[in-house]
mmCIF file of C-alpha atoms in Angstrom:
data_model
loop_
_atom_site.group_PDB
_atom_site.id
_atom_site.type_symbol
_atom_site.label_atom_id
_atom_site.label_comp_id
_atom_site.label_asym_id
_atom_site.label_seq_id
_atom_site.Cartn_x
_atom_site.Cartn_y
_atom_site.Cartn_z
ATOM 1 C CA MET D 1 -23.437 45.134 31.500
ATOM 2 C CA ARG D 2 -26.969 45.134 32.892
ATOM 3 C CA GLY D 3 -29.709 42.473 32.787
ATOM 4 C CA SER D 4 -33.476 42.136 32.734
ATOM 5 C CA ILE D 5 -36.172 39.544 32.430
ATOM 6 C CA LYS D 6 -39.269 39.438 30.301
ATOM 7 C CA ARG D 7 -41.911 36.757 30.649
ATOM 8 C CA ARG D 8 -42.735 35.139 27.256
ATOM 9 C CA TYR D 9 -45.375 32.673 28.481
ATOM 10 C CA ARG D 10 -45.736 30.297 31.363
ATOM 11 C CA GLY D 11 -42.383 28.751 32.330
ATOM 12 C CA SER D 12 -40.447 30.689 29.511
ATOM 13 C CA TRP D 13 -38.437 33.866 29.920
ATOM 14 C CA SER D 14 -36.364 36.174 27.864
ATOM 15 C CA LEU D 15 -33.089 37.081 29.593
ATOM 16 C CA ILE D 16 -31.931 40.486 28.268
ATOM 17 C CA LEU D 17 -28.334 41.523 28.381
ATOM 18 C CA ASP D 18 -27.955 45.174 27.772
ATOM 19 C CA ALA D 19 -24.499 46.559 26.878
ATOM 20 C CA GLY D 20 -25.846 50.166 26.346
ATOM 21 C CA TYR D 21 -25.166 52.156 23.205
ATOM 22 C CA VAL D 22 -22.290 51.449 21.016
ATOM 23 C CA THR D 23 -21.090 53.050 17.743
ATOM 24 C CA ASP D 24 -21.631 51.237 14.488
ATOM 25 C CA PRO D 25 -18.238 51.132 12.700
ATOM 26 C CA THR D 26 -19.939 51.215 9.282
ATOM 27 C CA THR D 27 -22.491 54.086 9.765
ATOM 28 C CA GLY D 28 -20.997 55.979 12.760
ATOM 29 C CA LEU D 29 -24.457 55.941 14.355
ATOM 30 C CA GLN D 30 -25.197 55.038 18.052
ATOM 31 C CA LYS D 31 -26.875 51.640 18.291
ATOM 32 C CA ARG D 32 -28.158 49.848 21.292
ATOM 33 C CA LYS D 33 -26.566 46.507 21.769
ATOM 34 C CA GLN D 34 -28.651 43.826 23.442
ATOM 35 C CA ARG D 35 -28.615 40.100 23.565
ATOM 36 C CA TRP D 36 -31.802 38.090 24.121
ATOM 37 C CA ILE D 37 -31.620 34.560 25.448
ATOM 38 C CA THR D 38 -34.539 32.204 25.906
ATOM 39 C CA PHE D 39 -34.684 30.333 29.187
ATOM 40 C CA ARG D 40 -37.262 27.833 30.457
ATOM 41 C CA GLY D 41 -37.864 27.298 34.175
ATOM 42 C CA THR D 42 -39.162 29.213 37.148
ATOM 43 C CA LYS D 43 -38.750 32.890 37.630
ATOM 44 C CA LYS D 44 -36.209 32.277 40.456
ATOM 45 C CA GLN D 45 -34.113 30.013 38.113
ATOM 46 C CA ALA D 46 -34.407 32.616 35.349
ATOM 47 C CA GLU D 47 -33.120 35.313 37.748
ATOM 48 C CA ASP D 48 -30.191 33.077 38.895
ATOM 49 C CA LYS D 49 -29.307 32.361 35.268
ATOM 50 C CA LEU D 50 -29.413 36.018 34.349
ATOM 51 C CA ALA D 51 -27.030 36.891 37.296
ATOM 52 C CA GLU D 52 -24.657 34.132 36.031
ATOM 53 C CA LEU D 53 -24.723 35.515 32.544
ATOM 54 C CA VAL D 54 -24.176 39.098 33.679
ATOM 55 C CA ARG D 55 -21.170 37.936 35.687
ATOM 56 C CA ALA D 56 -19.756 35.967 32.707
ATOM 57 C CA ALA D 57 -20.315 38.973 30.391
ATOM 58 C CA ASN D 58 -18.458 41.370 32.797
ATOM 59 C CA ARG D 59 -15.552 38.857 32.875
ATOM 60 C CA ASN D 60 -15.590 38.631 29.079
ATOM 61 C CA GLU D 61 -16.390 34.922 29.396
ATOM 62 C CA LEU D 62 -19.753 34.969 27.679
ATOM 63 C CA PRO D 63 -19.569 33.182 24.260
ATOM 64 C CA GLU D 64 -20.432 35.236 21.177
ATOM 65 C CA PRO D 65 -23.678 33.943 19.582
ATOM 66 C CA THR D 66 -23.168 31.765 16.452
ATOM 67 C CA LYS D 67 -25.247 29.432 14.425
ATOM 68 C CA ALA D 68 -22.292 27.419 13.150
ATOM 69 C CA THR D 69 -22.502 23.710 13.379
ATOM 70 C CA PHE D 70 -19.715 21.517 14.872
ATOM 71 C CA GLY D 71 -18.852 20.297 11.411
ATOM 72 C CA GLU D 72 -18.496 23.877 10.070
ATOM 73 C CA TRP D 73 -16.210 24.682 13.022
ATOM 74 C CA LEU D 74 -14.116 21.545 12.398
ATOM 75 C CA ASP D 75 -13.555 22.578 8.768
ATOM 76 C CA ASP D 76 -12.542 26.181 9.886
ATOM 77 C CA TRP D 77 -10.308 24.941 12.615
ATOM 78 C CA LEU D 78 -8.533 22.433 10.329
ATOM 79 C CA GLU D 79 -7.940 25.031 7.638
ATOM 80 C CA LYS D 80 -6.873 28.047 9.830
ATOM 81 C CA ALA D 81 -5.239 26.430 12.924
ATOM 82 C CA VAL D 82 -4.113 22.879 12.124
ATOM 83 C CA LYS D 83 -2.931 23.206 8.511
ATOM 84 C CA PRO D 84 -0.557 26.127 9.060
ATOM 85 C CA ARG D 85 0.952 24.837 12.284
ATOM 86 C CA LYS D 86 1.026 21.079 12.148
ATOM 87 C CA ALA D 87 2.963 18.693 9.900
ATOM 88 C CA PRO D 88 1.217 17.921 6.598
ATOM 89 C CA GLY D 89 0.764 14.242 7.698
ATOM 90 C CA THR D 90 -0.897 15.387 10.887
ATOM 91 C CA HIS D 91 -3.318 17.673 9.113
ATOM 92 C CA ALA D 92 -4.116 14.916 6.612
ATOM 93 C CA THR D 93 -4.871 12.509 9.493
ATOM 94 C CA TYR D 94 -7.094 14.917 11.356
ATOM 95 C CA ALA D 95 -8.916 15.847 8.182
ATOM 96 C CA HIS D 96 -9.569 12.198 7.334
ATOM 97 C CA VAL D 97 -10.940 11.397 10.848
ATOM 98 C CA ALA D 98 -13.168 14.578 10.726
ATOM 99 C CA GLU D 99 -14.550 13.935 7.235
ATOM 100 C CA GLN D 100 -15.007 10.157 7.433
ATOM 101 C CA HIS D 101 -16.184 9.693 11.079
ATOM 102 C CA ILE D 102 -16.746 12.811 13.203
ATOM 103 C CA LYS D 103 -18.778 15.013 10.901
ATOM 104 C CA PRO D 104 -21.253 12.282 9.766
ATOM 105 C CA SER D 105 -22.124 11.618 13.343
ATOM 106 C CA LEU D 106 -21.724 15.009 15.115
ATOM 107 C CA GLY D 107 -21.241 17.511 12.290
ATOM 108 C CA ALA D 108 -24.922 18.689 12.018
ATOM 109 C CA ILE D 109 -25.207 19.604 15.798
ATOM 110 C CA ARG D 110 -24.853 23.298 16.527
ATOM 111 C CA LEU D 111 -21.425 24.103 18.058
ATOM 112 C CA GLN D 112 -22.964 25.749 21.131
ATOM 113 C CA ALA D 113 -25.539 22.958 21.528
ATOM 114 C CA LEU D 114 -22.982 20.035 21.501
ATOM 115 C CA THR D 115 -23.031 18.188 24.870
ATOM 116 C CA SER D 116 -20.699 15.669 26.512
ATOM 117 C CA LEU D 117 -23.454 13.103 26.112
ATOM 118 C CA ASP D 118 -23.386 13.531 22.363
ATOM 119 C CA ILE D 119 -19.684 12.763 22.306
ATOM 120 C CA GLU D 120 -20.065 9.870 24.699
ATOM 121 C CA ARG D 121 -22.709 8.342 22.443
ATOM 122 C CA TYR D 122 -20.311 8.859 19.440
ATOM 123 C CA TYR D 123 -17.491 7.056 21.215
ATOM 124 C CA ALA D 124 -19.720 4.163 22.257
ATOM 125 C CA GLY D 125 -20.695 3.578 18.593
ATOM 126 C CA LEU D 126 -17.098 3.722 17.162
ATOM 127 C CA GLY D 127 -16.120 0.109 17.622
ATOM 128 C CA LEU D 128 -12.490 1.100 17.035
ATOM 129 C CA LYS D 129 -9.127 0.100 18.600
ATOM 130 C CA PRO D 130 -8.242 2.157 21.719
ATOM 131 C CA ALA D 131 -5.429 4.045 19.983
ATOM 132 C CA THR D 132 -7.630 4.951 17.060
ATOM 133 C CA ALA D 133 -10.517 6.077 19.285
ATOM 134 C CA GLN D 134 -7.930 8.148 21.274
ATOM 135 C CA LEU D 135 -7.080 9.943 18.060
ATOM 136 C CA HIS D 136 -10.753 10.847 17.498
ATOM 137 C CA HIS D 137 -10.959 12.237 21.048
ATOM 138 C CA ALA D 138 -7.831 14.306 20.417
ATOM 139 C CA VAL D 139 -9.367 15.889 17.279
ATOM 140 C CA ILE D 140 -12.680 16.702 19.107
ATOM 141 C CA HIS D 141 -11.095 17.915 22.249
ATOM 142 C CA ASN D 142 -8.526 20.128 20.505
ATOM 143 C CA ALA D 143 -11.244 21.618 18.093
ATOM 144 C CA LEU D 144 -13.478 22.493 21.070
ATOM 145 C CA ALA D 145 -10.534 23.897 23.011
ATOM 146 C CA ALA D 146 -9.954 26.242 20.134
ATOM 147 C CA ALA D 147 -13.623 27.176 19.971
ATOM 148 C CA GLN D 148 -13.386 28.067 23.676
ATOM 149 C CA ARG D 149 -10.243 30.182 23.139
ATOM 150 C CA ALA D 150 -12.261 31.958 20.304
ATOM 151 C CA ASN D 151 -15.063 32.650 22.752
ATOM 152 C CA LEU D 152 -17.606 30.610 20.832
ATOM 153 C CA VAL D 153 -18.334 28.136 23.641
ATOM 154 C CA SER D 154 -18.205 28.755 27.280
ATOM 155 C CA ARG D 155 -16.479 25.326 28.121
ATOM 156 C CA ASN D 156 -14.944 22.394 26.388
ATOM 157 C CA VAL D 157 -17.588 19.679 26.749
ATOM 158 C CA ALA D 158 -15.080 17.016 25.501
ATOM 159 C CA ALA D 159 -13.302 17.450 28.861
ATOM 160 C CA LEU D 160 -16.423 16.411 30.675
ATOM 161 C CA VAL D 161 -16.786 13.103 28.927
ATOM 162 C CA THR D 162 -16.658 10.051 31.158
ATOM 163 C CA GLY D 163 -14.887 6.925 29.885
ATOM 164 C CA LYS D 164 -12.641 8.844 27.449
ATOM 165 C CA PRO D 165 -10.963 6.526 24.890
ATOM 166 C CA ARG D 166 -7.389 5.627 25.987
ATOM 167 C CA ALA D 167 -4.731 3.759 24.192
ATOM 168 C CA ARG D 168 -2.966 1.050 26.033
ATOM 169 C CA GLU D 169 0.177 2.033 27.918
ATOM 170 C CA GLY D 170 3.174 2.346 25.560
ATOM 171 C CA HIS D 171 5.172 -0.139 27.683
ATOM 172 C CA GLN D 172 2.723 -2.932 27.172
ATOM 173 C CA ASP D 173 2.414 -2.147 23.555
ATOM 174 C CA VAL D 174 6.188 -2.403 22.983
ATOM 175 C CA LEU D 175 6.286 -5.776 24.895
ATOM 176 C CA ASP D 176 3.540 -7.107 22.568
ATOM 177 C CA HIS D 177 5.043 -5.898 19.333
ATOM 178 C CA CYS D 178 8.797 -6.621 19.942
ATOM 179 C CA TRP D 179 10.829 -9.608 18.728
ATOM 180 C CA ARG D 180 13.719 -11.255 20.520
ATOM 181 C CA HIS D 181 17.001 -11.365 18.625
ATOM 182 C CA ASP D 182 16.400 -14.946 17.447
ATOM 183 C CA GLU D 183 12.923 -14.081 16.071
ATOM 184 C CA ALA D 184 14.368 -11.055 14.230
ATOM 185 C CA ARG D 185 17.190 -13.175 12.809
ATOM 186 C CA THR D 186 14.723 -15.793 11.606
ATOM 187 C CA PHE D 187 12.558 -13.167 9.990
ATOM 188 C CA LEU D 188 15.493 -11.691 8.089
ATOM 189 C CA LYS D 189 16.396 -15.071 6.630
ATOM 190 C CA ALA D 190 12.907 -15.417 5.279
ATOM 191 C CA THR D 191 13.016 -11.944 3.698
ATOM 192 C CA LYS D 192 15.976 -12.975 1.511
ATOM 193 C CA GLU D 193 13.660 -15.393 -0.277
ATOM 194 C CA ALA D 194 11.325 -12.466 -1.157
ATOM 195 C CA GLY D 195 13.802 -10.743 -3.440
ATOM 196 C CA PRO D 196 16.586 -8.051 -3.086
ATOM 197 C CA GLN D 197 14.126 -5.225 -2.426
ATOM 198 C CA TRP D 198 12.365 -6.658 0.559
ATOM 199 C CA ALA D 199 15.558 -8.177 1.939
ATOM 200 C CA ALA D 200 17.090 -4.729 1.955
ATOM 201 C CA PHE D 201 13.845 -2.970 3.195
ATOM 202 C CA PHE D 202 13.351 -5.146 6.249
ATOM 203 C CA ALA D 203 17.082 -5.393 7.110
ATOM 204 C CA LEU D 204 17.289 -1.606 7.072
ATOM 205 C CA ALA D 205 14.025 -1.304 9.117
ATOM 206 C CA LEU D 206 15.502 -3.487 11.854
ATOM 207 C CA ASP D 207 19.062 -2.059 11.618
ATOM 208 C CA SER D 208 17.923 1.593 11.677
ATOM 209 C CA GLY D 209 14.610 1.723 13.533
ATOM 210 C CA MET D 210 13.371 4.074 10.821
ATOM 211 C CA ARG D 211 9.661 4.948 10.651
ATOM 212 C CA LYS D 212 7.628 3.508 7.788
ATOM 213 C CA GLY D 213 7.172 6.895 6.147
ATOM 214 C CA GLU D 214 10.943 7.520 6.378
ATOM 215 C CA LEU D 215 11.766 4.182 4.669
ATOM 216 C CA CYS D 216 9.324 4.816 1.861
ATOM 217 C CA GLY D 217 10.651 8.381 1.389
ATOM 218 C CA LEU D 218 14.341 7.340 1.374
ATOM 219 C CA GLN D 219 16.251 8.159 -1.843
ATOM 220 C CA TRP D 220 19.518 6.907 -3.214
ATOM 221 C CA VAL D 221 21.170 10.372 -2.727
ATOM 222 C CA ASP D 222 20.635 9.722 1.064
ATOM 223 C CA VAL D 223 22.661 6.544 0.989
ATOM 224 C CA ASP D 224 26.542 6.835 1.444
ATOM 225 C CA PHE D 225 27.918 3.380 0.611
ATOM 226 C CA GLU D 226 31.521 4.437 1.297
ATOM 227 C CA HIS D 227 30.846 5.330 4.882
ATOM 228 C CA ARG D 228 27.823 3.046 5.375
ATOM 229 C CA GLN D 229 25.600 5.931 6.347
ATOM 230 C CA ILE D 230 21.991 6.810 5.781
ATOM 231 C CA ALA D 231 20.771 10.436 5.813
ATOM 232 C CA ILE D 232 17.138 10.520 7.066
ATOM 233 C CA GLN D 233 15.732 13.869 5.978
ATOM 234 C CA ARG D 234 12.230 13.326 4.573
ATOM 235 C CA GLN D 235 9.182 11.033 4.743
ATOM 236 C CA LEU D 236 6.640 10.059 2.233
ATOM 237 C CA LEU D 237 3.325 11.724 2.732
ATOM 238 C CA LYS D 238 1.451 10.564 -0.237
ATOM 239 C CA PRO D 239 2.312 8.239 -3.111
ATOM 240 C CA GLY D 240 1.657 9.254 -6.737
ATOM 241 C CA ASN D 241 3.585 10.689 -9.676
ATOM 242 C CA PRO D 242 5.178 12.718 -8.385
ATOM 243 C CA PRO D 243 5.008 11.538 -4.708
ATOM 244 C CA THR D 244 4.466 14.053 -1.989
ATOM 245 C CA PHE D 245 7.205 14.294 0.620
ATOM 246 C CA GLY D 246 7.516 16.199 3.951
ATOM 247 C CA PRO D 247 9.932 16.703 6.707
ATOM 248 C CA VAL D 248 10.685 13.941 9.179
ATOM 249 C CA LYS D 249 8.877 13.936 12.497
ATOM 250 C CA ASN D 250 10.066 16.715 14.859
ATOM 251 C CA LYS D 251 11.644 18.342 11.716
ATOM 252 C CA THR D 252 15.115 17.122 12.689
ATOM 253 C CA PRO D 253 17.003 15.289 10.012
ATOM 254 C CA ARG D 254 19.576 12.720 11.242
ATOM 255 C CA THR D 255 22.326 10.523 9.845
ATOM 256 C CA ILE D 256 22.916 6.988 11.156
ATOM 257 C CA ASP D 257 25.417 4.243 10.515
ATOM 258 C CA VAL D 258 24.318 0.843 9.302
ATOM 259 C CA SER D 259 25.876 -2.548 9.356
ATOM 260 C CA VAL D 260 28.027 -4.081 6.635
ATOM 261 C CA GLU D 261 25.318 -6.725 6.060
ATOM 262 C CA THR D 262 22.624 -4.116 5.535
ATOM 263 C CA ALA D 263 24.768 -2.033 3.212
ATOM 264 C CA GLU D 264 25.578 -5.051 1.100
ATOM 265 C CA LEU D 265 21.844 -5.923 0.831
ATOM 266 C CA LEU D 266 21.183 -2.301 -0.327
ATOM 267 C CA ARG D 267 23.893 -2.663 -2.960
ATOM 268 C CA ARG D 268 22.353 -5.765 -4.387
ATOM 269 C CA HIS D 269 18.943 -4.132 -4.422
ATOM 270 C CA LYS D 270 20.262 -1.131 -6.144
ATOM 271 C CA ALA D 271 21.871 -3.269 -8.863
ATOM 272 C CA ARG D 272 18.632 -5.208 -9.349
ATOM 273 C CA GLN D 273 16.555 -1.959 -9.509
ATOM 274 C CA ALA D 274 19.021 -0.571 -12.140
ATOM 275 C CA GLU D 275 18.365 -3.654 -14.315
ATOM 276 C CA ILE D 276 14.573 -3.021 -14.097
ATOM 277 C CA LYS D 277 15.043 0.644 -14.890
ATOM 278 C CA LEU D 278 17.203 -0.199 -17.976
ATOM 279 C CA ALA D 279 14.712 -2.773 -19.243
ATOM 280 C CA ASN D 280 11.739 -0.410 -18.822
ATOM 281 C CA ARG D 281 13.407 2.987 -19.362
ATOM 282 C CA THR D 282 10.579 4.459 -21.353
ATOM 283 C CA THR D 283 7.902 3.677 -18.692
ATOM 284 C CA TYR D 284 9.785 3.605 -15.422
ATOM 285 C CA HIS D 285 8.897 6.523 -13.046
ATOM 286 C CA ASP D 286 12.236 7.249 -11.632
ATOM 287 C CA ASN D 287 11.778 9.389 -8.469
ATOM 288 C CA GLY D 288 15.188 8.385 -7.078
ATOM 289 C CA LEU D 289 13.502 6.226 -4.425
ATOM 290 C CA VAL D 290 15.435 3.412 -2.737
ATOM 291 C CA PHE D 291 12.211 1.416 -2.340
ATOM 292 C CA ALA D 292 9.750 1.689 -5.175
ATOM 293 C CA LYS D 293 7.166 -0.394 -6.944
ATOM 294 C CA ASP D 294 8.478 -3.555 -8.573
ATOM 295 C CA TRP D 295 6.555 -5.961 -10.844
ATOM 296 C CA ALA D 296 5.020 -7.685 -7.910
ATOM 297 C CA ASP D 297 3.719 -4.361 -6.627
ATOM 298 C CA CYS D 298 1.982 -3.455 -9.833
ATOM 299 C CA THR D 299 -1.369 -5.090 -9.096
ATOM 300 C CA LYS D 300 -3.742 -2.318 -10.199
ATOM 301 C CA GLN D 301 -4.315 -0.687 -13.548
ATOM 302 C CA HIS D 302 -2.733 2.610 -12.561
ATOM 303 C CA ASP D 303 0.326 1.180 -10.735
ATOM 304 C CA VAL D 304 3.611 2.003 -12.606
ATOM 305 C CA LEU D 305 7.139 0.724 -12.044
ATOM 306 C CA GLY D 306 9.197 3.183 -9.909
ATOM 307 C CA ASP D 307 6.129 4.747 -8.100
ATOM 308 C CA ALA D 308 6.463 5.147 -4.342
ATOM 309 C CA LEU D 309 5.319 2.224 -2.248
ATOM 310 C CA GLN D 310 1.999 2.713 -0.479
ATOM 311 C CA SER D 311 3.076 2.624 3.075
ATOM 312 C CA ASN D 312 -0.441 2.222 4.490
ATOM 313 C CA ASN D 313 -0.850 -1.265 3.246
ATOM 314 C CA LEU D 314 2.679 -2.668 3.347
ATOM 315 C CA GLY D 315 1.650 -4.910 6.237
ATOM 316 C CA GLN D 316 -1.162 -6.497 4.358
ATOM 317 C CA ARG D 317 0.619 -7.185 1.080
ATOM 318 C CA VAL D 318 4.128 -8.314 1.991
ATOM 319 C CA TYR D 319 4.764 -8.196 5.772
ATOM 320 C CA ARG D 320 2.271 -10.753 6.877
ATOM 321 C CA LYS D 321 3.322 -13.099 4.224
ATOM 322 C CA LEU D 322 6.956 -13.027 5.332
ATOM 323 C CA ILE D 323 6.016 -13.439 8.975
ATOM 324 C CA ALA D 324 4.111 -16.549 8.091
ATOM 325 C CA ALA D 325 6.901 -17.908 5.970
ATOM 326 C CA ALA D 326 9.462 -17.287 8.843
ATOM 327 C CA GLY D 327 7.075 -18.831 11.366
ATOM 328 C CA VAL D 328 7.643 -16.020 13.947
ATOM 329 C CA ARG D 329 5.305 -14.304 16.277
ATOM 330 C CA ALA D 330 3.175 -11.696 14.427
ATOM 331 C CA ILE D 331 3.963 -8.108 15.358
ATOM 332 C CA LYS D 332 2.785 -4.914 13.669
ATOM 333 C CA LEU D 333 5.228 -3.257 11.205
ATOM 334 C CA HIS D 334 6.058 -0.472 13.694
ATOM 335 C CA GLY D 335 7.192 -3.234 15.963
ATOM 336 C CA LEU D 336 10.391 -3.452 13.884
ATOM 337 C CA ARG D 337 11.262 -0.066 15.210
ATOM 338 C CA HIS D 338 10.551 -1.229 18.705
ATOM 339 C CA THR D 339 12.648 -4.393 18.168
ATOM 340 C CA SER D 340 15.656 -2.242 16.901
ATOM 341 C CA ALA D 341 15.598 0.075 19.935
ATOM 342 C CA THR D 342 15.144 -2.769 22.475
ATOM 343 C CA LEU D 343 17.967 -4.868 21.020
ATOM 344 C CA LEU D 344 20.337 -1.983 20.979
ATOM 345 C CA LEU D 345 19.658 -1.208 24.652
ATOM 346 C CA GLN D 346 19.943 -4.790 25.620
ATOM 347 C CA ALA D 347 23.334 -4.882 23.839
ATOM 348 C CA GLY D 348 24.498 -2.052 26.026
ATOM 349 C CA VAL D 349 24.248 0.846 23.538
ATOM 350 C CA PRO D 350 23.938 4.124 25.490
ATOM 351 C CA ALA D 351 20.378 5.479 25.606
ATOM 352 C CA HIS D 352 21.356 8.884 23.954
ATOM 353 C CA VAL D 353 22.700 6.997 20.961
ATOM 354 C CA VAL D 354 19.483 5.070 20.521
ATOM 355 C CA GLN D 355 17.538 8.311 20.846
ATOM 356 C CA ARG D 356 19.502 9.804 17.932
ATOM 357 C CA ARG D 357 19.102 6.749 15.842
ATOM 358 C CA LEU D 358 15.295 6.768 16.333
ATOM 359 C CA GLY D 359 14.989 10.556 15.949
ATOM 360 C CA HIS D 360 13.295 11.193 19.282
ATOM 361 C CA LYS D 361 13.347 14.767 20.323
ATOM 362 C CA ARG D 362 14.018 14.092 23.936
ATOM 363 C CA ILE D 363 15.911 11.201 25.668
ATOM 364 C CA GLU D 364 13.035 10.982 28.171
ATOM 365 C CA MET D 365 10.871 9.801 25.352
ATOM 366 C CA THR D 366 13.243 6.933 24.553
ATOM 367 C CA LEU D 367 13.564 5.891 28.162
ATOM 368 C CA GLY D 368 9.788 6.165 28.717
ATOM 369 C CA ILE D 369 8.848 3.921 25.762
ATOM 370 C CA TYR D 370 11.678 1.392 26.261
ATOM 371 C CA GLY D 371 11.757 1.375 30.105
ATOM 372 C CA HIS D 372 11.240 -2.407 30.112
ATOM 373 C CA VAL D 373 14.851 -2.737 29.128
ATOM 374 C CA LEU D 374 16.228 -0.701 32.012
ATOM 375 C CA PRO D 375 15.945 -3.354 34.867
ATOM 376 C CA ALA D 376 18.119 -5.840 32.984
ATOM 377 C CA MET D 377 20.625 -3.080 32.206
ATOM 378 C CA GLN D 378 20.772 -2.137 35.904
ATOM 379 C CA GLN D 379 21.548 -5.712 36.791
ATOM 380 C CA ASP D 380 24.311 -5.801 34.161
ATOM 381 C CA ALA D 381 25.755 -2.518 35.346
ATOM 382 C CA ALA D 382 25.746 -3.765 39.006
ATOM 383 C CA ALA D 383 27.562 -6.926 37.971
ATOM 384 C CA LYS D 384 30.223 -4.961 35.972
ATOM 385 C CA LEU D 385 30.794 -2.579 38.777
ATOM 386 C CA ALA D 386 31.086 -5.487 41.252
ATOM 387 C CA ALA D 387 33.794 -7.016 39.044
ATOM 388 C CA LEU D 388 35.706 -3.726 39.164
ATOM 389 C CA LEU D 389 35.256 -3.225 42.880
ATOM 390 C CA HIS D 390 35.675 -6.743 44.273
ATOM 391 C CA GLY D 391 37.546 -8.580 41.518
#
């Protein structure tokens, strides 16, 4: 690769990168391959820039020219890289963030012209919670990292952003959204006044630590009443008729035991649901779901009995009302999972058992999230060992 400079006008230069003659694969003819780059500055600055570009070209680090915008690259990346490799729910989340937020603000900027300042201004105007803003940063950063690997940009400018969005540490989040055993018990008493479905739903949530999508995707074929076991093998991705299901997170199904009380609440709910099906057998959408739309959930014209629950607004419609009725501290719906894990560890259940119930891929994840329980467990272990050693 050779380089030369041609003066365009005062303070403006053409930097010419010459790769010599190459064969055109279509015509078979020899064709000179050159790349012209406009540079503004002094002649010395232009010479330095040219030397930098020649070195980058010789190391195959010079990006290929493209007129694509960042929005066009986002669409291409989501379709060709994210959709085939990530879970459907992850792709849907990334696509929603890109379409509703990133593209309206940054999508029209040329991919190779995007700067860290553009991204910083975008973050400053978000006004979102830290965890949500961190998701936006993940989408932008990963998309630009893919562009860098594709040799479309020389560097990932998202990595240069100062004040990147960061979610609060998981430890503090768990502490803020975790009930004591007395709060959980009071809440469960209140759910029994809301009817068989919600009594069973929230009892199972606290008993099992299942994720929201797993609860909404649970089917009766997954419930073994004889052995009081639940097979968790799918999650709800999108409600509708029919609903869309996907594999559980980490794509590892699991089977867990539940308490006698939870199993009994599920029995009562199933009996009540059977009555509703029988009374509305010509209109009921039977998808085999354990938790489906009841009369109280059919608030819109298109809602039909038996349809899947809309997991994204469970907290608004039901959960908050039950918290208020119970008079307990408000925690987010995912906090039921935190509460389940914390109470299990406090009760002395081994961490690897808790890990399997939650469906964590590695035990380090379980211990990292629920490390606040470990100091008390250490004290309890020391006391038990002292009793054995010293009487």
